[in-house]
CSV table of C-alpha atoms in Angstrom, one decimal:
chain,number,residue,atom,x,y,z
D,14,ARG,CA,77.4,-22.6,-21.5
D,15,ARG,CA,77.3,-19.2,-23.0
D,16,LYS,CA,78.9,-20.1,-26.0
D,17,GLY,CA,76.0,-22.7,-27.0
D,18,PRO,CA,75.9,-26.5,-27.3
D,19,TRP,CA,78.2,-26.9,-30.4
D,20,MET,CA,80.9,-25.2,-28.7
D,21,LEU,CA,80.4,-27.8,-25.7
D,22,VAL,CA,80.4,-30.9,-28.1
D,23,ALA,CA,83.8,-29.5,-29.9
D,24,ILE,CA,85.8,-28.9,-26.7
D,25,ALA,CA,84.5,-32.3,-25.2
D,26,ALA,CA,85.7,-33.9,-28.3
D,27,LEU,CA,89.1,-32.3,-28.2
D,28,TYR,CA,89.7,-32.9,-24.4
D,29,PHE,CA,89.4,-36.6,-25.2
D,30,PRO,CA,92.6,-37.4,-27.1
D,31,GLY,CA,94.8,-35.7,-24.5
D,32,MET,CA,92.8,-37.8,-21.7
D,33,LEU,CA,94.3,-40.9,-23.3
D,34,ALA,CA,97.9,-39.6,-22.4
D,35,VAL,CA,96.8,-39.8,-18.5
D,36,ILE,CA,94.6,-42.8,-18.8
D,37,HIS,CA,96.5,-44.5,-16.5
D,38,PRO,CA,97.0,-43.6,-12.9
D,39,ARG,CA,99.8,-41.0,-12.9
D,40,ALA,CA,101.1,-37.6,-11.5
D,41,ALA,CA,100.3,-36.0,-14.9
D,42,GLY,CA,96.6,-36.3,-14.1
D,43,PHE,CA,97.0,-33.6,-11.5
D,44,THR,CA,98.8,-31.4,-14.0
D,45,VAL,CA,95.6,-31.8,-16.2
D,46,MET,CA,93.3,-30.7,-13.2
D,47,ALA,CA,95.7,-27.9,-11.9
D,48,PHE,CA,96.2,-26.3,-15.2
D,49,SER,CA,92.3,-26.1,-15.9
D,50,LEU,CA,91.8,-24.6,-12.6
D,51,LEU,CA,94.2,-22.0,-13.7
D,52,VAL,CA,92.6,-21.4,-17.0
D,53,ILE,CA,89.3,-20.9,-15.0
D,54,LEU,CA,90.9,-18.7,-12.7
D,55,ILE,CA,92.5,-16.3,-15.3
D,56,LEU,CA,89.3,-16.4,-17.3
D,57,ALA,CA,87.3,-15.2,-14.2
D,58,VAL,CA,89.5,-12.7,-13.1
D,59,TRP,CA,91.3,-11.2,-16.1
D,60,ARG,CA,88.5,-11.7,-18.7
D,61,ALA,CA,86.2,-9.7,-16.9
D,62,PRO,CA,85.1,-6.5,-19.1
D,63,LEU,CA,86.4,-3.0,-17.8
D,64,SER,CA,82.6,-2.0,-18.5
D,65,GLU,CA,81.6,-4.2,-15.2
D,66,GLY,CA,84.1,-3.0,-12.7
D,67,GLY,CA,87.4,-4.7,-14.5
D,68,LEU,CA,89.5,-6.6,-11.9
D,69,GLY,CA,87.4,-5.0,-9.2
D,70,ALA,CA,88.3,-6.1,-5.4
D,71,ARG,CA,89.5,-9.6,-6.9
D,72,PRO,CA,93.5,-9.2,-7.5
D,73,ARG,CA,94.5,-10.2,-3.9
D,74,VAL,CA,92.3,-13.2,-3.6
D,75,ALA,CA,93.4,-14.3,-7.3
D,76,LEU,CA,97.0,-13.8,-6.5
D,77,ALA,CA,96.8,-15.7,-3.0
D,78,VAL,CA,95.0,-18.5,-5.0
D,79,ILE,CA,97.7,-18.7,-7.7
D,80,ALA,CA,100.2,-18.9,-4.8
D,81,VAL,CA,98.6,-22.1,-3.4
D,82,LEU,CA,98.0,-23.5,-6.5
D,83,PHE,CA,101.5,-23.2,-7.5
D,84,ALA,CA,102.8,-24.6,-4.1
D,85,VAL,CA,100.7,-27.3,-4.2
D,86,TRP,CA,101.3,-28.2,-8.0
D,87,ALA,CA,104.9,-28.0,-7.6
D,88,ASN,CA,104.8,-31.0,-5.3
D,89,LEU,CA,102.5,-33.1,-7.2
D,90,HIS,CA,103.8,-32.9,-10.6
D,91,GLY,CA,106.7,-31.0,-12.7
D,92,GLY,CA,104.1,-30.0,-15.2
D,93,PHE,CA,103.4,-26.7,-13.2
D,94,VAL,CA,105.9,-25.0,-15.9
D,95,ALA,CA,103.2,-25.2,-18.3
D,96,GLY,CA,101.1,-22.9,-15.7
D,97,LEU,CA,103.9,-20.4,-15.8
D,98,LEU,CA,103.8,-20.7,-19.8
D,99,LEU,CA,100.1,-20.0,-19.7
D,100,ILE,CA,100.4,-16.8,-17.6
D,101,GLY,CA,103.2,-15.9,-19.6
D,102,LEU,CA,101.4,-16.3,-23.1
D,103,VAL,CA,98.6,-14.8,-21.9
D,104,SER,CA,100.6,-11.8,-20.6
D,105,LEU,CA,102.4,-11.5,-24.0
D,106,GLY,CA,99.1,-11.5,-26.0
D,107,LEU,CA,97.4,-8.8,-23.6
D,108,THR,CA,100.4,-6.8,-24.1
D,109,LEU,CA,100.5,-6.9,-28.0
D,110,ASP,CA,96.6,-5.9,-28.1
D,111,ARG,CA,97.4,-2.9,-25.8
D,112,PHE,CA,100.2,-1.9,-28.5
D,113,ARG,CA,97.2,-2.4,-30.8
D,114,GLY,CA,95.4,0.3,-29.0
D,115,LEU,CA,92.6,-2.1,-27.5
D,116,THR,CA,92.6,0.0,-24.2
D,117,GLU,CA,88.8,-0.9,-23.9
D,118,VAL,CA,89.9,-4.4,-23.0
D,119,VAL,CA,93.7,-4.1,-21.7
D,120,THR,CA,95.1,-1.7,-19.4
D,121,SER,CA,98.8,-1.7,-18.3
D,122,HIS,CA,97.4,-2.5,-14.7
D,123,ARG,CA,95.7,-5.8,-15.7
D,124,VAL,CA,99.0,-6.9,-17.8
D,125,GLY,CA,101.5,-6.1,-15.0
D,126,LEU,CA,99.3,-7.9,-12.3
D,127,LEU,CA,99.1,-11.2,-14.6
D,128,ALA,CA,102.6,-10.8,-15.1
D,129,PHE,CA,103.4,-10.2,-11.3
D,130,ALA,CA,101.4,-13.7,-10.5
D,131,GLY,CA,103.5,-15.7,-13.1
D,132,VAL,CA,106.6,-14.3,-11.4
D,133,LEU,CA,105.0,-15.1,-7.9
D,134,GLY,CA,104.0,-18.6,-9.2
D,135,ALA,CA,107.7,-19.4,-10.4
D,136,VAL,CA,108.9,-18.1,-6.9
D,137,ILE,CA,106.6,-20.1,-4.8
D,138,ALA,CA,107.2,-23.4,-7.0
D,139,SER,CA,110.9,-22.8,-6.2
D,140,LEU,CA,110.4,-22.5,-2.5
D,141,ALA,CA,107.6,-25.2,-1.9
D,142,THR,CA,109.4,-28.3,-2.3
D,143,PRO,CA,112.0,-30.1,-0.9
D,144,LEU,CA,114.1,-29.7,-3.8
D,145,GLY,CA,114.0,-25.8,-3.4
D,146,GLY,CA,115.7,-24.1,-6.1
D,147,GLN,CA,117.4,-27.3,-7.4
D,148,ILE,CA,113.7,-28.1,-8.9
D,149,TRP,CA,115.1,-26.2,-12.2
D,150,GLU,CA,117.9,-28.4,-12.3
D,151,TYR,CA,115.6,-31.6,-12.3
D,152,PHE,CA,113.8,-30.0,-15.4
D,153,GLN,CA,117.4,-29.9,-17.1
D,154,SER,CA,117.7,-33.5,-16.3
D,155,PHE,CA,114.9,-34.4,-18.8
D,156,SER,CA,117.1,-33.1,-21.9
D,157,ASN,CA,119.0,-36.6,-21.6
D,158,PRO,CA,118.7,-37.9,-25.1
D,159,ALA,CA,118.6,-41.4,-23.7
D,160,ILE,CA,115.4,-41.2,-22.1
D,161,ARG,CA,114.1,-42.1,-25.7
D,162,PHE,CA,115.5,-46.0,-25.1
D,163,ALA,CA,112.4,-46.1,-22.3
D,164,SER,CA,109.9,-43.8,-23.2
D,165,THR,CA,108.9,-41.8,-26.5
D,166,GLU,CA,106.5,-39.3,-25.0
D,167,TRP,CA,109.2,-36.9,-24.4
D,168,LEU,CA,110.1,-36.7,-28.2
D,169,PRO,CA,108.6,-34.4,-30.5
D,170,ALA,CA,104.9,-35.2,-31.7
D,171,LEU,CA,106.5,-35.0,-35.5
D,172,GLN,CA,107.1,-39.1,-34.6
D,173,SER,CA,103.3,-39.8,-34.5
D,174,MET,CA,100.8,-39.4,-37.2
D,175,PRO,CA,97.7,-39.6,-35.0
D,176,ALA,CA,99.4,-36.7,-32.7
D,177,MET,CA,100.1,-34.5,-35.8
D,178,GLY,CA,96.7,-35.1,-37.2
D,179,TYR,CA,95.1,-34.2,-33.8
D,180,LEU,CA,97.4,-31.2,-33.6
D,181,ALA,CA,96.5,-29.9,-37.2
D,182,LEU,CA,92.9,-30.1,-36.6
D,183,SER,CA,93.5,-28.2,-33.4
D,184,ALA,CA,95.5,-25.2,-35.0
D,185,ALA,CA,92.7,-25.2,-37.8
D,186,PHE,CA,90.2,-24.8,-35.3
D,187,ALA,CA,91.8,-22.4,-33.2
D,188,GLY,CA,92.2,-20.1,-36.6
D,189,TRP,CA,88.7,-20.6,-37.5
D,190,LEU,CA,87.6,-19.4,-34.1
D,191,TRP,CA,89.9,-16.8,-33.9
D,192,TRP,CA,88.4,-15.5,-37.3
D,193,ARG,CA,84.7,-15.8,-36.2
D,194,SER,CA,85.3,-13.7,-33.1
D,195,THR,CA,84.0,-10.4,-33.1
D,196,PRO,CA,86.2,-7.6,-34.3
D,197,PRO,CA,88.7,-6.2,-33.0
D,198,ARG,CA,90.1,-9.6,-32.8
D,199,GLN,CA,92.5,-10.2,-29.6
D,200,ILE,CA,95.9,-11.7,-29.9
D,201,ALA,CA,95.8,-13.2,-26.4
D,202,PRO,CA,93.7,-16.3,-26.9
D,203,LEU,CA,94.8,-17.1,-30.2
D,204,LEU,CA,98.2,-17.0,-29.1
D,205,VAL,CA,97.6,-19.1,-26.0
D,206,ALA,CA,95.9,-21.9,-28.5
D,207,LEU,CA,98.8,-21.7,-30.8
D,208,GLY,CA,101.4,-21.7,-28.4
D,209,PHE,CA,100.4,-24.8,-26.5
D,210,ILE,CA,99.8,-26.7,-29.9
D,211,ALA,CA,103.6,-25.8,-30.5
D,212,PHE,CA,104.8,-26.9,-27.0
D,213,ALA,CA,103.0,-30.3,-28.0
D,214,VAL,CA,104.6,-30.4,-31.3
D,215,PHE,CA,107.8,-29.9,-29.4
D,216,SER,CA,107.3,-33.0,-27.1
D,217,MET,CA,104.2,-35.1,-27.4
D,218,ARG,CA,104.0,-35.6,-23.7
D,219,ASN,CA,102.6,-31.7,-23.7
D,220,ILE,CA,99.7,-32.6,-25.9
D,221,ILE,CA,97.5,-32.7,-22.7
D,222,PHE,CA,97.5,-29.0,-22.4
D,223,VAL,CA,96.1,-28.4,-26.1
D,224,ALA,CA,92.6,-28.8,-25.1
D,225,PRO,CA,92.4,-26.6,-22.1
D,226,ALA,CA,94.2,-24.0,-23.9
D,227,LEU,CA,91.5,-24.4,-26.7
D,228,ALA,CA,88.9,-24.1,-24.0
D,229,PHE,CA,90.3,-21.0,-22.9
D,230,GLN,CA,90.2,-19.5,-26.5
D,231,ILE,CA,86.4,-20.6,-26.9
D,232,ALA,CA,85.4,-19.0,-23.2
D,233,TRP,CA,87.5,-15.8,-23.8
D,234,ALA,CA,87.1,-15.1,-27.8
D,235,ALA,CA,84.0,-17.4,-29.1
D,236,PRO,CA,80.8,-15.1,-29.4
D,237,ASN,CA,77.9,-15.6,-26.9
D,238,ARG,CA,75.0,-17.3,-28.1
D,239,PRO,CA,71.3,-16.6,-27.1
D,240,ASP,CA,70.3,-18.5,-23.9
D,241,GLN,CA,69.2,-22.1,-25.3
D,242,GLY,CA,67.6,-24.8,-23.8
D,243,LEU,CA,70.5,-27.4,-23.1
D,244,ARG,CA,68.6,-30.2,-21.5
D,245,ALA,CA,68.6,-32.5,-24.8
D,246,PRO,CA,72.5,-32.2,-24.7
D,247,ILE,CA,72.9,-32.7,-21.1
D,248,ALA,CA,70.8,-35.8,-21.0
D,249,LEU,CA,72.5,-37.2,-24.0
D,250,ALA,CA,75.9,-36.6,-22.5
D,251,GLY,CA,74.8,-37.8,-19.2
D,252,THR,CA,73.2,-41.2,-20.4
D,253,ALA,CA,76.4,-41.9,-22.3
D,254,ALA,CA,78.6,-41.2,-19.3
D,255,ILE,CA,76.1,-43.4,-17.0
D,256,GLY,CA,76.4,-46.3,-19.9
D,257,ALA,CA,80.0,-46.0,-19.9
D,258,VAL,CA,80.2,-46.3,-16.1
D,259,VAL,CA,77.7,-49.3,-16.2
D,260,ALA,CA,80.0,-50.9,-18.9
D,261,TRP,CA,83.2,-50.5,-17.1
D,262,ALA,CA,81.8,-51.8,-13.8
D,263,ALA,CA,80.2,-55.1,-15.8
D,264,VAL,CA,82.9,-55.8,-18.5
D,265,LEU,CA,86.3,-54.0,-17.7
D,266,GLY,CA,86.3,-53.8,-13.9
D,267,PRO,CA,89.0,-52.0,-12.0
D,268,ALA,CA,92.3,-51.2,-13.6
D,269,GLN,CA,94.6,-54.1,-14.0
D,270,ALA,CA,98.3,-54.6,-14.0
D,271,GLN,CA,100.1,-54.8,-17.2
D,272,PRO,CA,101.0,-58.4,-18.6
D,273,GLN,CA,104.7,-57.8,-18.0
D,274,LEU,CA,104.3,-56.8,-14.3
D,275,ARG,CA,102.6,-60.1,-13.6
D,276,ALA,CA,105.1,-62.3,-15.5
D,277,LEU,CA,106.1,-65.3,-13.4
D,278,ALA,CA,109.8,-64.0,-13.9
D,279,VAL,CA,109.3,-60.8,-12.2
D,280,GLU,CA,107.7,-62.5,-9.0
D,281,TYR,CA,110.6,-65.1,-9.1
D,282,ALA,CA,113.3,-62.2,-9.2
D,283,ILE,CA,111.3,-60.4,-6.3
D,284,ASP,CA,111.6,-63.6,-4.2
D,285,HIS,CA,115.2,-64.5,-5.1
D,286,PRO,CA,117.1,-61.5,-5.7
D,287,PRO,CA,120.6,-62.0,-6.7
D,288,LYS,CA,123.4,-62.6,-3.9
D,289,THR,CA,125.5,-60.0,-5.3
D,290,GLY,CA,125.0,-57.4,-8.3
D,291,ARG,CA,121.6,-55.9,-9.7
D,292,ILE,CA,119.1,-56.8,-12.2
D,293,ALA,CA,118.6,-55.4,-15.6
D,294,THR,CA,115.3,-55.0,-16.9
D,295,TYR,CA,113.1,-52.3,-18.1
D,296,ALA,CA,112.1,-49.3,-16.3
D,297,GLY,CA,108.7,-49.8,-15.6
D,298,THR,CA,109.0,-53.5,-14.3
D,299,ALA,CA,112.0,-52.2,-12.0
D,300,SER,CA,109.6,-49.7,-10.7
D,301,TYR,CA,107.0,-52.1,-9.9
D,302,MET,CA,109.5,-54.3,-8.1
D,303,LEU,CA,110.6,-51.8,-6.2
D,304,TRP,CA,107.3,-51.0,-5.1
D,305,ARG,CA,106.7,-54.8,-4.3
D,306,GLU,CA,110.1,-55.0,-2.5
D,307,PRO,CA,111.9,-51.4,-1.8
D,308,HIS,CA,115.4,-53.5,-1.5
D,309,THR,CA,115.3,-55.1,-4.9
D,310,PRO,CA,118.6,-54.4,-6.5
D,311,VAL,CA,117.4,-52.8,-10.0
D,312,ALA,CA,120.0,-51.7,-11.9
D,313,ILE,CA,117.7,-48.5,-13.1
D,314,ASP,CA,113.7,-47.6,-12.6
D,315,GLY,CA,111.3,-45.4,-13.9
D,316,ARG,CA,112.9,-41.8,-12.5
D,317,LEU,CA,114.9,-42.0,-15.9
D,318,GLU,CA,115.8,-38.4,-15.4
D,319,HIS,CA,118.4,-39.6,-12.4
D,320,TYR,CA,120.3,-41.9,-14.9
D,321,THR,CA,123.0,-40.9,-17.2
D,322,GLU,CA,122.9,-41.4,-21.1
D,323,GLY,CA,125.5,-44.1,-20.5
D,324,GLN,CA,123.7,-45.9,-17.7
D,325,LEU,CA,120.3,-45.8,-19.9
D,326,HIS,CA,122.1,-47.1,-23.0
D,327,ASP,CA,123.8,-49.9,-21.2
D,328,ASN,CA,120.8,-51.2,-19.3
D,329,TYR,CA,118.7,-51.3,-22.6
D,330,ALA,CA,121.5,-52.6,-24.5
D,331,ILE,CA,121.3,-55.7,-22.0
D,332,VAL,CA,117.5,-56.1,-22.2
D,333,ARG,CA,117.1,-55.8,-26.0
D,334,GLY,CA,120.1,-57.2,-27.2
D,335,THR,CA,121.1,-54.6,-29.2
D,336,GLN,CA,124.9,-55.2,-28.6
D,337,ALA,CA,126.7,-58.2,-29.0
D,338,ASP,CA,129.4,-57.6,-26.6
D,339,LEU,CA,128.1,-56.8,-23.2
D,340,ARG,CA,131.2,-57.0,-21.1
D,341,ILE,CA,131.4,-53.1,-20.5
D,342,PRO,CA,127.8,-52.6,-19.9
D,343,LEU,CA,127.4,-55.5,-17.5
D,344,ASP,CA,130.3,-54.4,-15.6
D,345,ALA,CA,129.2,-50.5,-15.6
D,346,LEU,CA,125.9,-51.1,-14.0
D,347,ASP,CA,127.2,-54.4,-12.1
D,348,VAL,CA,124.3,-56.5,-13.5
D,349,THR,CA,124.2,-60.2,-12.4
D,350,ALA,CA,120.7,-61.1,-13.3
D,351,ALA,CA,118.4,-59.8,-16.0
D,352,ILE,CA,114.4,-60.1,-17.1
D,353,VAL,CA,114.3,-60.1,-20.7
D,354,HIS,CA,111.9,-61.6,-23.5
D,355,VAL,CA,113.8,-60.9,-26.5
D,356,PRO,CA,115.1,-64.1,-27.8
D,357,ARG,CA,118.5,-62.0,-29.2
D,358,ALA,CA,118.9,-60.6,-25.8
D,359,ILE,CA,118.9,-64.0,-24.3
D,360,GLU,CA,121.2,-65.4,-26.6
D,361,ILE,CA,123.8,-62.9,-26.0
D,362,LEU,CA,123.4,-63.0,-22.2
D,363,GLN,CA,123.9,-66.8,-22.2
D,364,ALA,CA,126.9,-66.3,-24.3
D,365,HIS,CA,128.3,-64.0,-21.5
D,366,GLY,CA,127.8,-66.9,-19.0
D,367,PHE,CA,124.0,-66.3,-18.0
D,368,VAL,CA,122.1,-69.5,-17.0
D,369,PRO,CA,118.3,-69.3,-17.4
D,370,GLU,CA,116.6,-69.9,-13.9
D,371,LEU,CA,113.1,-69.2,-15.0
D,372,THR,CA,111.5,-69.5,-18.4
D,373,ALA,CA,107.4,-68.9,-18.9
D,374,PRO,CA,105.2,-68.3,-21.7
D,375,ASP,CA,105.1,-64.7,-20.9
């Protein structure tokens, strides 16, 4: 709030596109919350001017909070790696600023303590989940190139013009903000913003971290403004929020299942599983079926990182009709039933002896 109403408006607008990535109920929402909490924690402890006592007596409390945060975070979602990256970028930026001679802002003790917080977070995350140290092997599994068959969000943002437009705008905003900051301009806040923009270019899924990183830069580097009455902007935003809630309650209502999950074929497959073999279908649909009936024999489910490249390729060759000869994929996955909607896939399955048991408009 000390940065003025226009900065509040800017960061709210920048947050919105990232929220679209977690608009559905999903564990990544926990990461958005935890990452934002870590941003606030670093700002509250490490941004405090040395003239006001520096870190004071807060380091022990901060380290304890970081340890608890990473322990909980690692059990909720794998995005805690972004928290480690945040600590690493801030530590690197402060180190570079110290080499530049900004000793009035940065001390070795301050940088070392933050780096230790990152090491502590990594150790805690390695011990706090049932996976233990194998959690790092879990991350390696996402390098499976066949995940693209089921989900494009792990691919680079270069595939999406809207995403690249958002990231270009964010980079321009970060550069403009750094240029407007009071000299001597610190590298740390700019490095955080540009680092997470690059992180999102590497994988579009990481776009959720861009706005909190920009908020970090604003809070750290943007000049403070004289105390201004913010009642009008708050009233405007509050009215819009209340109006959105009323519109949601009156028109949209609670979230509904996606149409493909309510399909008659899905209901039929849950109630009439094959006597032998497995059901080939889309990963999200299979996960829904397992939620409804845990013993449903699906070929794959939404935990894409658990499957080999060949298994994912075979499953999607069956349901999308991209391969005329399905003998090898069908045998490899032991598929004896399928839920498909692509006409070509239906024709190929019938050519392999599959018989339609249910046909519905959807």
